[in-house]
mmCIF file of C-alpha atoms in Angstrom:
data_model
loop_
_atom_site.group_PDB
_atom_site.id
_atom_site.type_symbol
_atom_site.label_atom_id
_atom_site.label_comp_id
_atom_site.label_asym_id
_atom_site.label_seq_id
_atom_site.Cartn_x
_atom_site.Cartn_y
_atom_site.Cartn_z
ATOM 1 C CA MET E 1 17.073 1.752 16.794
ATOM 2 C CA ARG E 2 13.320 1.050 16.278
ATOM 3 C CA THR E 3 12.001 -1.666 19.135
ATOM 4 C CA LYS E 4 9.150 -4.104 18.572
ATOM 5 C CA ALA E 5 7.439 -2.744 21.461
ATOM 6 C CA ASP E 6 7.691 0.793 20.087
ATOM 7 C CA ILE E 7 6.272 -0.301 16.560
ATOM 8 C CA GLN E 8 3.266 -2.220 18.641
ATOM 9 C CA LYS E 9 2.713 0.865 20.733
ATOM 10 C CA GLN E 10 2.802 3.025 17.441
ATOM 11 C CA ILE E 11 0.449 0.478 15.822
ATOM 12 C CA ILE E 12 -2.093 0.611 18.515
ATOM 13 C CA GLN E 13 -2.297 4.384 18.550
ATOM 14 C CA ALA E 14 -2.681 4.475 14.738
ATOM 15 C CA VAL E 15 -5.521 1.844 14.805
ATOM 16 C CA ASP E 16 -7.272 3.777 17.642
ATOM 17 C CA GLU E 17 -6.822 7.354 15.850
ATOM 18 C CA VAL E 18 -8.534 5.762 12.613
ATOM 19 C CA LYS E 19 -11.549 4.320 14.455
ATOM 20 C CA LYS E 20 -12.072 7.354 16.426
ATOM 21 C CA THR E 21 -11.582 10.094 13.708
ATOM 22 C CA ASN E 22 -12.899 8.179 10.458
ATOM 23 C CA PRO E 23 -10.393 9.792 8.164
ATOM 24 C CA MET E 24 -10.616 10.414 4.563
ATOM 25 C CA ALA E 25 -8.507 8.391 2.150
ATOM 26 C CA GLY E 26 -9.626 8.889 -1.454
ATOM 27 C CA SER E 27 -8.640 6.684 -4.157
ATOM 28 C CA ILE E 28 -7.833 6.859 -7.791
ATOM 29 C CA THR E 29 -7.461 3.107 -8.566
ATOM 30 C CA ASN E 30 -7.805 -0.064 -10.548
ATOM 31 C CA SER E 31 -11.413 -0.197 -11.876
ATOM 32 C CA VAL E 32 -11.257 -4.439 -11.476
ATOM 33 C CA THR E 33 -11.051 -3.674 -7.521
ATOM 34 C CA ILE E 34 -12.428 -0.319 -7.023
ATOM 35 C CA ASN E 35 -15.129 -1.803 -4.800
ATOM 36 C CA PHE E 36 -12.941 -4.274 -2.475
ATOM 37 C CA VAL E 37 -10.593 -1.194 -1.823
ATOM 38 C CA ALA E 38 -13.460 1.002 -0.816
ATOM 39 C CA ASN E 39 -14.965 -1.850 1.198
ATOM 40 C CA ALA E 40 -11.866 -2.608 2.930
ATOM 41 C CA GLN E 41 -11.253 1.002 3.855
ATOM 42 C CA LEU E 42 -14.464 1.029 5.391
ATOM 43 C CA ALA E 43 -13.969 -2.168 7.474
ATOM 44 C CA VAL E 44 -10.836 -0.645 9.115
ATOM 45 C CA GLY E 45 -12.512 2.583 10.091
ATOM 46 C CA GLY E 46 -11.713 4.856 7.136
ATOM 47 C CA SER E 47 -13.502 6.994 4.802
ATOM 48 C CA ALA E 48 -13.350 6.288 0.908
ATOM 49 C CA ALA E 49 -13.769 8.430 -1.981
ATOM 50 C CA MET E 50 -13.204 7.113 -5.647
ATOM 51 C CA VAL E 51 -12.437 9.586 -8.226
ATOM 52 C CA TYR E 52 -11.010 9.389 -11.846
ATOM 53 C CA LEU E 53 -11.273 13.267 -13.330
ATOM 54 C CA PRO E 54 -8.339 15.657 -13.309
ATOM 55 C CA ASP E 55 -10.040 18.575 -11.107
ATOM 56 C CA GLU E 56 -11.565 15.884 -8.941
ATOM 57 C CA GLY E 57 -8.147 14.273 -8.220
ATOM 58 C CA GLU E 58 -6.728 17.712 -7.438
ATOM 59 C CA PHE E 59 -9.670 18.460 -5.096
ATOM 60 C CA LEU E 60 -9.187 15.369 -3.223
ATOM 61 C CA ALA E 61 -5.290 15.981 -3.080
ATOM 62 C CA LYS E 62 -6.052 19.022 -0.948
ATOM 63 C CA ALA E 63 -9.058 17.951 0.953
ATOM 64 C CA GLY E 64 -8.490 14.549 1.863
ATOM 65 C CA GLY E 65 -6.378 12.965 4.554
ATOM 66 C CA ALA E 66 -4.334 11.110 2.475
ATOM 67 C CA THR E 67 -4.755 9.789 -1.226
ATOM 68 C CA TYR E 68 -3.846 6.175 -3.041
ATOM 69 C CA ILE E 69 -3.045 5.982 -6.646
ATOM 70 C CA ASN E 70 -2.793 2.690 -8.270
ATOM 71 C CA VAL E 71 -2.004 2.502 -11.919
ATOM 72 C CA GLY E 72 -3.640 -0.958 -12.509
ATOM 73 C CA THR E 73 -6.005 -0.237 -15.237
ATOM 74 C CA LEU E 74 -4.994 2.816 -17.058
ATOM 75 C CA THR E 75 -7.319 5.125 -19.419
ATOM 76 C CA PRO E 76 -6.377 8.175 -21.568
ATOM 77 C CA ILE E 77 -7.782 10.522 -19.180
ATOM 78 C CA TYR E 78 -5.562 9.248 -16.309
ATOM 79 C CA GLY E 79 -2.596 10.883 -18.156
ATOM 80 C CA GLN E 80 -3.955 14.220 -16.816
ATOM 81 C CA THR E 81 -5.290 13.075 -13.680
ATOM 82 C CA LEU E 82 -2.636 10.977 -11.969
ATOM 83 C CA PRO E 83 0.473 13.695 -12.647
ATOM 84 C CA LEU E 84 -1.867 16.686 -11.506
ATOM 85 C CA THR E 85 -2.795 14.838 -8.306
ATOM 86 C CA ALA E 86 0.506 13.565 -7.376
ATOM 87 C CA LYS E 87 2.114 16.999 -8.044
ATOM 88 C CA THR E 88 -0.758 18.578 -5.624
ATOM 89 C CA LEU E 89 -0.237 16.012 -3.160
ATOM 90 C CA TYR E 90 3.700 16.891 -2.801
ATOM 91 C CA GLU E 91 3.221 20.463 -3.002
ATOM 92 C CA ASN E 92 0.643 20.424 -0.216
ATOM 93 C CA GLY E 93 2.485 18.408 2.116
ATOM 94 C CA LYS E 94 0.026 15.537 2.089
ATOM 95 C CA PRO E 95 0.623 11.628 2.381
ATOM 96 C CA TRP E 96 0.057 9.295 -0.459
ATOM 97 C CA VAL E 97 0.493 5.805 -1.474
ATOM 98 C CA LEU E 98 1.811 4.570 -4.869
ATOM 99 C CA ASP E 99 0.940 0.957 -6.168
ATOM 100 C CA PRO E 100 3.039 0.985 -9.355
ATOM 101 C CA VAL E 101 1.037 -2.035 -10.815
ATOM 102 C CA ALA E 102 2.600 -3.643 -13.655
ATOM 103 C CA VAL E 103 5.499 -1.226 -13.915
ATOM 104 C CA GLY E 104 7.146 -1.858 -17.185
ATOM 105 C CA ILE E 105 4.058 -2.751 -19.228
ATOM 106 C CA GLY E 106 3.112 0.213 -21.797
ATOM 107 C CA SER E 107 4.482 3.594 -22.433
ATOM 108 C CA LEU E 108 1.690 5.730 -20.522
ATOM 109 C CA ARG E 109 2.223 3.571 -17.409
ATOM 110 C CA THR E 110 6.201 3.916 -17.578
ATOM 111 C CA GLU E 111 6.178 7.597 -18.186
ATOM 112 C CA LEU E 112 3.311 8.224 -15.328
ATOM 113 C CA LEU E 113 5.770 6.370 -12.839
ATOM 114 C CA ARG E 114 8.801 8.033 -14.090
ATOM 115 C CA GLN E 115 7.186 11.441 -12.981
ATOM 116 C CA PHE E 116 6.075 10.145 -9.985
ATOM 117 C CA LYS E 117 9.665 10.121 -8.570
ATOM 118 C CA ALA E 118 9.956 13.686 -8.336
ATOM 119 C CA TYR E 119 6.683 13.717 -6.199
ATOM 120 C CA LYS E 120 8.033 11.149 -3.612
ATOM 121 C CA PRO E 121 5.223 9.181 -2.592
ATOM 122 C CA SER E 122 4.828 8.465 1.152
ATOM 123 C CA VAL E 123 4.427 4.831 0.816
ATOM 124 C CA ILE E 124 5.273 2.381 -2.239
ATOM 125 C CA ARG E 125 3.569 -0.907 -2.077
ATOM 126 C CA GLY E 126 3.840 -3.490 -4.608
ATOM 127 C CA ASN E 127 5.250 -7.044 -5.240
ATOM 128 C CA ALA E 128 8.694 -7.850 -5.415
ATOM 129 C CA SER E 129 9.062 -7.634 -9.028
ATOM 130 C CA GLU E 130 7.233 -3.867 -9.318
ATOM 131 C CA ILE E 131 9.295 -2.650 -6.115
ATOM 132 C CA ILE E 132 12.796 -4.081 -8.412
ATOM 133 C CA ALA E 133 11.509 -2.488 -11.483
ATOM 134 C CA LEU E 134 10.302 0.763 -9.994
ATOM 135 C CA ALA E 135 13.917 1.127 -8.452
ATOM 136 C CA GLY E 136 15.287 0.623 -11.852
ATOM 137 C CA LEU E 137 13.036 2.892 -13.598
ATOM 138 C CA TRP E 138 14.243 5.761 -11.000
ATOM 139 C CA GLY E 139 17.728 4.798 -11.337
ATOM 140 C CA LEU E 140 18.195 3.737 -7.616
ATOM 141 C CA ASP E 141 20.167 0.915 -5.956
ATOM 142 C CA GLY E 142 18.464 -2.712 -6.019
ATOM 143 C CA GLY E 143 16.530 -2.126 -9.167
ATOM 144 C CA THR E 144 16.676 -3.323 -12.862
ATOM 145 C CA LYS E 145 15.377 -1.856 -16.171
ATOM 146 C CA ALA E 146 14.237 -4.996 -17.010
ATOM 147 C CA SER E 147 10.881 -5.501 -15.416
ATOM 148 C CA ASN E 148 9.954 -9.474 -14.038
ATOM 149 C CA VAL E 149 6.246 -8.297 -13.482
ATOM 150 C CA ARG E 150 4.032 -10.988 -15.089
ATOM 151 C CA GLY E 151 0.566 -9.128 -15.373
ATOM 152 C CA VAL E 152 -0.276 -8.544 -11.807
ATOM 153 C CA ASP E 153 2.300 -11.264 -10.461
ATOM 154 C CA SER E 154 5.597 -11.300 -9.145
ATOM 155 C CA THR E 155 8.400 -13.523 -10.203
ATOM 156 C CA ASP E 156 10.658 -11.991 -7.597
ATOM 157 C CA SER E 157 11.288 -13.140 -4.279
ATOM 158 C CA VAL E 158 10.373 -10.651 -1.258
ATOM 159 C CA ILE E 159 13.844 -10.708 0.260
ATOM 160 C CA ALA E 160 15.485 -10.284 -3.303
ATOM 161 C CA ALA E 161 13.729 -6.771 -3.491
ATOM 162 C CA LYS E 162 14.924 -5.710 -0.278
ATOM 163 C CA ASN E 163 17.891 -3.418 -1.462
ATOM 164 C CA ALA E 164 15.443 -1.626 -3.995
ATOM 165 C CA ALA E 165 12.878 -1.297 -1.045
ATOM 166 C CA VAL E 166 15.628 0.349 0.977
ATOM 167 C CA ALA E 167 16.790 2.532 -1.767
ATOM 168 C CA LEU E 168 13.287 3.691 -2.765
ATOM 169 C CA ALA E 169 12.251 4.538 0.933
ATOM 170 C CA ARG E 170 15.500 6.528 1.482
ATOM 171 C CA TRP E 171 14.861 8.429 -1.829
ATOM 172 C CA THR E 172 11.062 9.299 -0.747
ATOM 173 C CA GLY E 173 11.909 9.580 2.918
ATOM 174 C CA GLY E 174 9.008 7.465 3.472
ATOM 175 C CA ALA E 175 8.292 3.693 3.311
ATOM 176 C CA VAL E 176 8.126 1.118 0.991
ATOM 177 C CA ALA E 177 6.032 -2.275 1.599
ATOM 178 C CA VAL E 178 6.757 -5.401 -0.468
ATOM 179 C CA SER E 179 3.931 -8.073 -0.356
ATOM 180 C CA GLY E 180 4.764 -11.870 -0.627
ATOM 181 C CA LYS E 181 4.513 -14.845 1.580
ATOM 182 C CA THR E 182 6.555 -12.849 4.345
ATOM 183 C CA ASP E 183 5.793 -9.002 3.804
ATOM 184 C CA LEU E 184 8.633 -6.780 4.134
ATOM 185 C CA ILE E 185 8.241 -3.013 5.077
ATOM 186 C CA THR E 186 11.104 -0.419 5.362
ATOM 187 C CA ASP E 187 11.885 3.251 6.193
ATOM 188 C CA GLY E 188 15.192 2.747 4.441
ATOM 189 C CA PHE E 189 16.824 2.052 7.959
ATOM 190 C CA ALA E 190 14.766 -0.411 9.599
ATOM 191 C CA VAL E 191 13.049 -3.485 8.013
ATOM 192 C CA VAL E 192 10.033 -5.363 9.625
ATOM 193 C CA PHE E 193 8.910 -8.700 8.357
ATOM 194 C CA SER E 194 5.298 -9.101 8.859
ATOM 195 C CA HIS E 195 3.886 -12.730 9.174
ATOM 196 C CA GLY E 196 0.263 -14.238 8.373
ATOM 197 C CA GLY E 197 -1.957 -14.014 5.407
ATOM 198 C CA SER E 198 -3.552 -16.685 3.436
ATOM 199 C CA HIS E 199 -2.925 -18.460 0.388
ATOM 200 C CA PHE E 200 -6.516 -17.454 -0.673
ATOM 201 C CA MET E 201 -5.277 -13.935 -1.317
ATOM 202 C CA GLU E 202 -3.841 -15.463 -4.325
ATOM 203 C CA LYS E 203 -7.184 -16.741 -5.359
ATOM 204 C CA ILE E 204 -9.177 -13.430 -5.442
ATOM 205 C CA THR E 205 -8.518 -9.936 -7.188
ATOM 206 C CA GLY E 206 -7.967 -6.965 -5.199
ATOM 207 C CA ALA E 207 -5.742 -8.366 -2.134
ATOM 208 C CA GLY E 208 -2.974 -6.040 -2.951
ATOM 209 C CA CYS E 209 -4.946 -2.971 -4.293
ATOM 210 C CA SER E 210 -7.194 -2.930 -1.187
ATOM 211 C CA LEU E 211 -4.063 -3.020 0.872
ATOM 212 C CA GLY E 212 -2.732 0.106 -0.533
ATOM 213 C CA GLY E 213 -6.110 1.634 0.114
ATOM 214 C CA VAL E 214 -6.073 0.638 3.684
ATOM 215 C CA VAL E 215 -2.457 1.842 4.218
ATOM 216 C CA GLY E 216 -3.717 5.204 2.775
ATOM 217 C CA VAL E 217 -6.195 5.184 5.615
ATOM 218 C CA TYR E 218 -3.374 4.901 8.204
ATOM 219 C CA ALA E 219 -1.375 7.176 6.601
ATOM 220 C CA ALA E 220 -3.881 9.961 7.272
ATOM 221 C CA VAL E 221 -3.134 9.725 10.867
ATOM 222 C CA THR E 222 0.396 8.356 11.466
ATOM 223 C CA SER E 223 3.863 8.238 10.113
ATOM 224 C CA PRO E 224 4.368 6.273 6.438
ATOM 225 C CA PHE E 225 6.237 3.605 8.215
ATOM 226 C CA ILE E 226 3.975 2.936 10.918
ATOM 227 C CA ALA E 227 0.829 3.283 8.160
ATOM 228 C CA ALA E 228 2.632 0.384 5.948
ATOM 229 C CA VAL E 229 3.237 -1.559 8.958
ATOM 230 C CA THR E 230 -0.148 -1.428 10.462
ATOM 231 C CA GLY E 231 -1.983 -2.039 6.977
ATOM 232 C CA THR E 232 0.249 -5.134 6.463
ATOM 233 C CA ALA E 233 -0.202 -6.394 10.053
ATOM 234 C CA VAL E 234 -4.063 -6.046 9.884
ATOM 235 C CA TYR E 235 -4.040 -8.012 6.353
ATOM 236 C CA ASN E 236 -2.064 -10.851 7.630
ATOM 237 C CA LEU E 237 -4.097 -10.956 10.764
ATOM 238 C CA ALA E 238 -7.329 -10.952 8.901
ATOM 239 C CA GLY E 239 -6.415 -13.236 6.089
ATOM 240 C CA LYS E 240 -5.095 -15.882 8.651
ATOM 241 C CA ARG E 241 -8.463 -15.527 10.670
ATOM 242 C CA ALA E 242 -10.616 -15.760 7.570
ATOM 243 C CA GLU E 243 -8.786 -18.923 6.124
ATOM 244 C CA SER E 244 -9.791 -20.916 9.059
ATOM 245 C CA LYS E 245 -13.402 -20.188 8.470
ATOM 246 C CA THR E 246 -13.870 -21.150 4.711
ATOM 247 C CA ASP E 247 -12.536 -23.410 2.264
ATOM 248 C CA GLY E 248 -12.800 -21.221 -1.064
ATOM 249 C CA PRO E 249 -12.037 -18.081 -2.165
ATOM 250 C CA ALA E 250 -15.448 -16.539 -2.593
ATOM 251 C CA GLY E 251 -15.918 -17.354 1.290
ATOM 252 C CA PHE E 252 -12.674 -16.072 2.166
ATOM 253 C CA GLN E 253 -13.211 -12.569 0.472
ATOM 254 C CA LEU E 254 -16.639 -12.268 2.457
ATOM 255 C CA GLU E 255 -14.917 -13.269 6.064
ATOM 256 C CA PHE E 256 -11.763 -11.372 5.213
ATOM 257 C CA LEU E 257 -13.659 -8.178 5.179
ATOM 258 C CA ASN E 258 -15.430 -9.447 8.394
ATOM 259 C CA GLU E 259 -12.000 -9.839 10.078
ATOM 260 C CA LEU E 260 -10.898 -6.665 8.883
ATOM 261 C CA TYR E 261 -13.824 -5.210 10.795
ATOM 262 C CA LYS E 262 -13.515 -7.113 13.869
ATOM 263 C CA ALA E 263 -9.570 -6.615 14.305
ATOM 264 C CA THR E 264 -8.773 -4.707 17.722
ATOM 265 C CA ALA E 265 -5.930 -2.615 18.101
ATOM 266 C CA ALA E 266 -4.513 -5.049 20.498
ATOM 267 C CA ASP E 267 -4.846 -7.803 17.823
ATOM 268 C CA ILE E 268 -3.385 -6.108 15.247
ATOM 269 C CA ALA E 269 -0.293 -5.003 17.082
ATOM 270 C CA GLY E 270 0.159 -8.617 18.351
ATOM 271 C CA ASN E 271 0.306 -10.030 14.807
ATOM 272 C CA PRO E 272 3.564 -11.771 14.612
ATOM 273 C CA PHE E 273 6.450 -9.655 13.051
ATOM 274 C CA ASP E 274 10.219 -9.265 13.413
ATOM 275 C CA VAL E 275 12.399 -6.338 12.954
ATOM 276 C CA GLU E 276 16.013 -5.591 12.135
ATOM 277 C CA GLU E 277 18.432 -2.478 11.487
ATOM 278 C CA VAL E 278 19.533 -2.139 7.849
#
């Protein structure tokens, strides 16, 4: 059984290791948010590399500490880049984070996400509707083939995605993070509910995408579950602190990056969360 104290100890170890080693977490990500993803990764102590082409994705998969794949804004070349990268990551035993943005919309996106089932991402991060839809696409418990995704927004509650998240985590052997008012993170056997954040996160582009990138940074140095819990915790902490210093989304985005940078390991481990067994 995972205890809260044990999780907090591992969070501190992960944060300290990232700040000490500056691990590479490359990304193939949403072109709308690429700058914010890179800046967030740098703010927590990681190193960023953004690529597009198949050979670059393959190289990154072999050379990087971890990789973040986001299917948000697809171009035809991604039909080659993403499967090759995911396959290379899986075959080389490298950790990777999948953000199944807008799953269920379009044939290319659907086919790519279907292929990813075999390559078992270390962490899957998405909103509740995306997690439910991905579980449905992969034929797992808790999923539905009818997507309730509205663009990048969720129409389902976080708790409604719990069974799908557990099923996905058990299939991959990794972790799933469901973003919402209260975030849910599971490895299929334990569930963490992480508190904090800010309503301004819904008013800026890239909060979810950059979280995936930051989870990738932590995945380079710790287990998928602790990486997902740590990334979510630092986001909830930074969001809460940034909101107290501003009254609008533009100022929030600026302060949010500052707070990601300033958060200590003890601060992050101390962000409120609850843990329960499945």
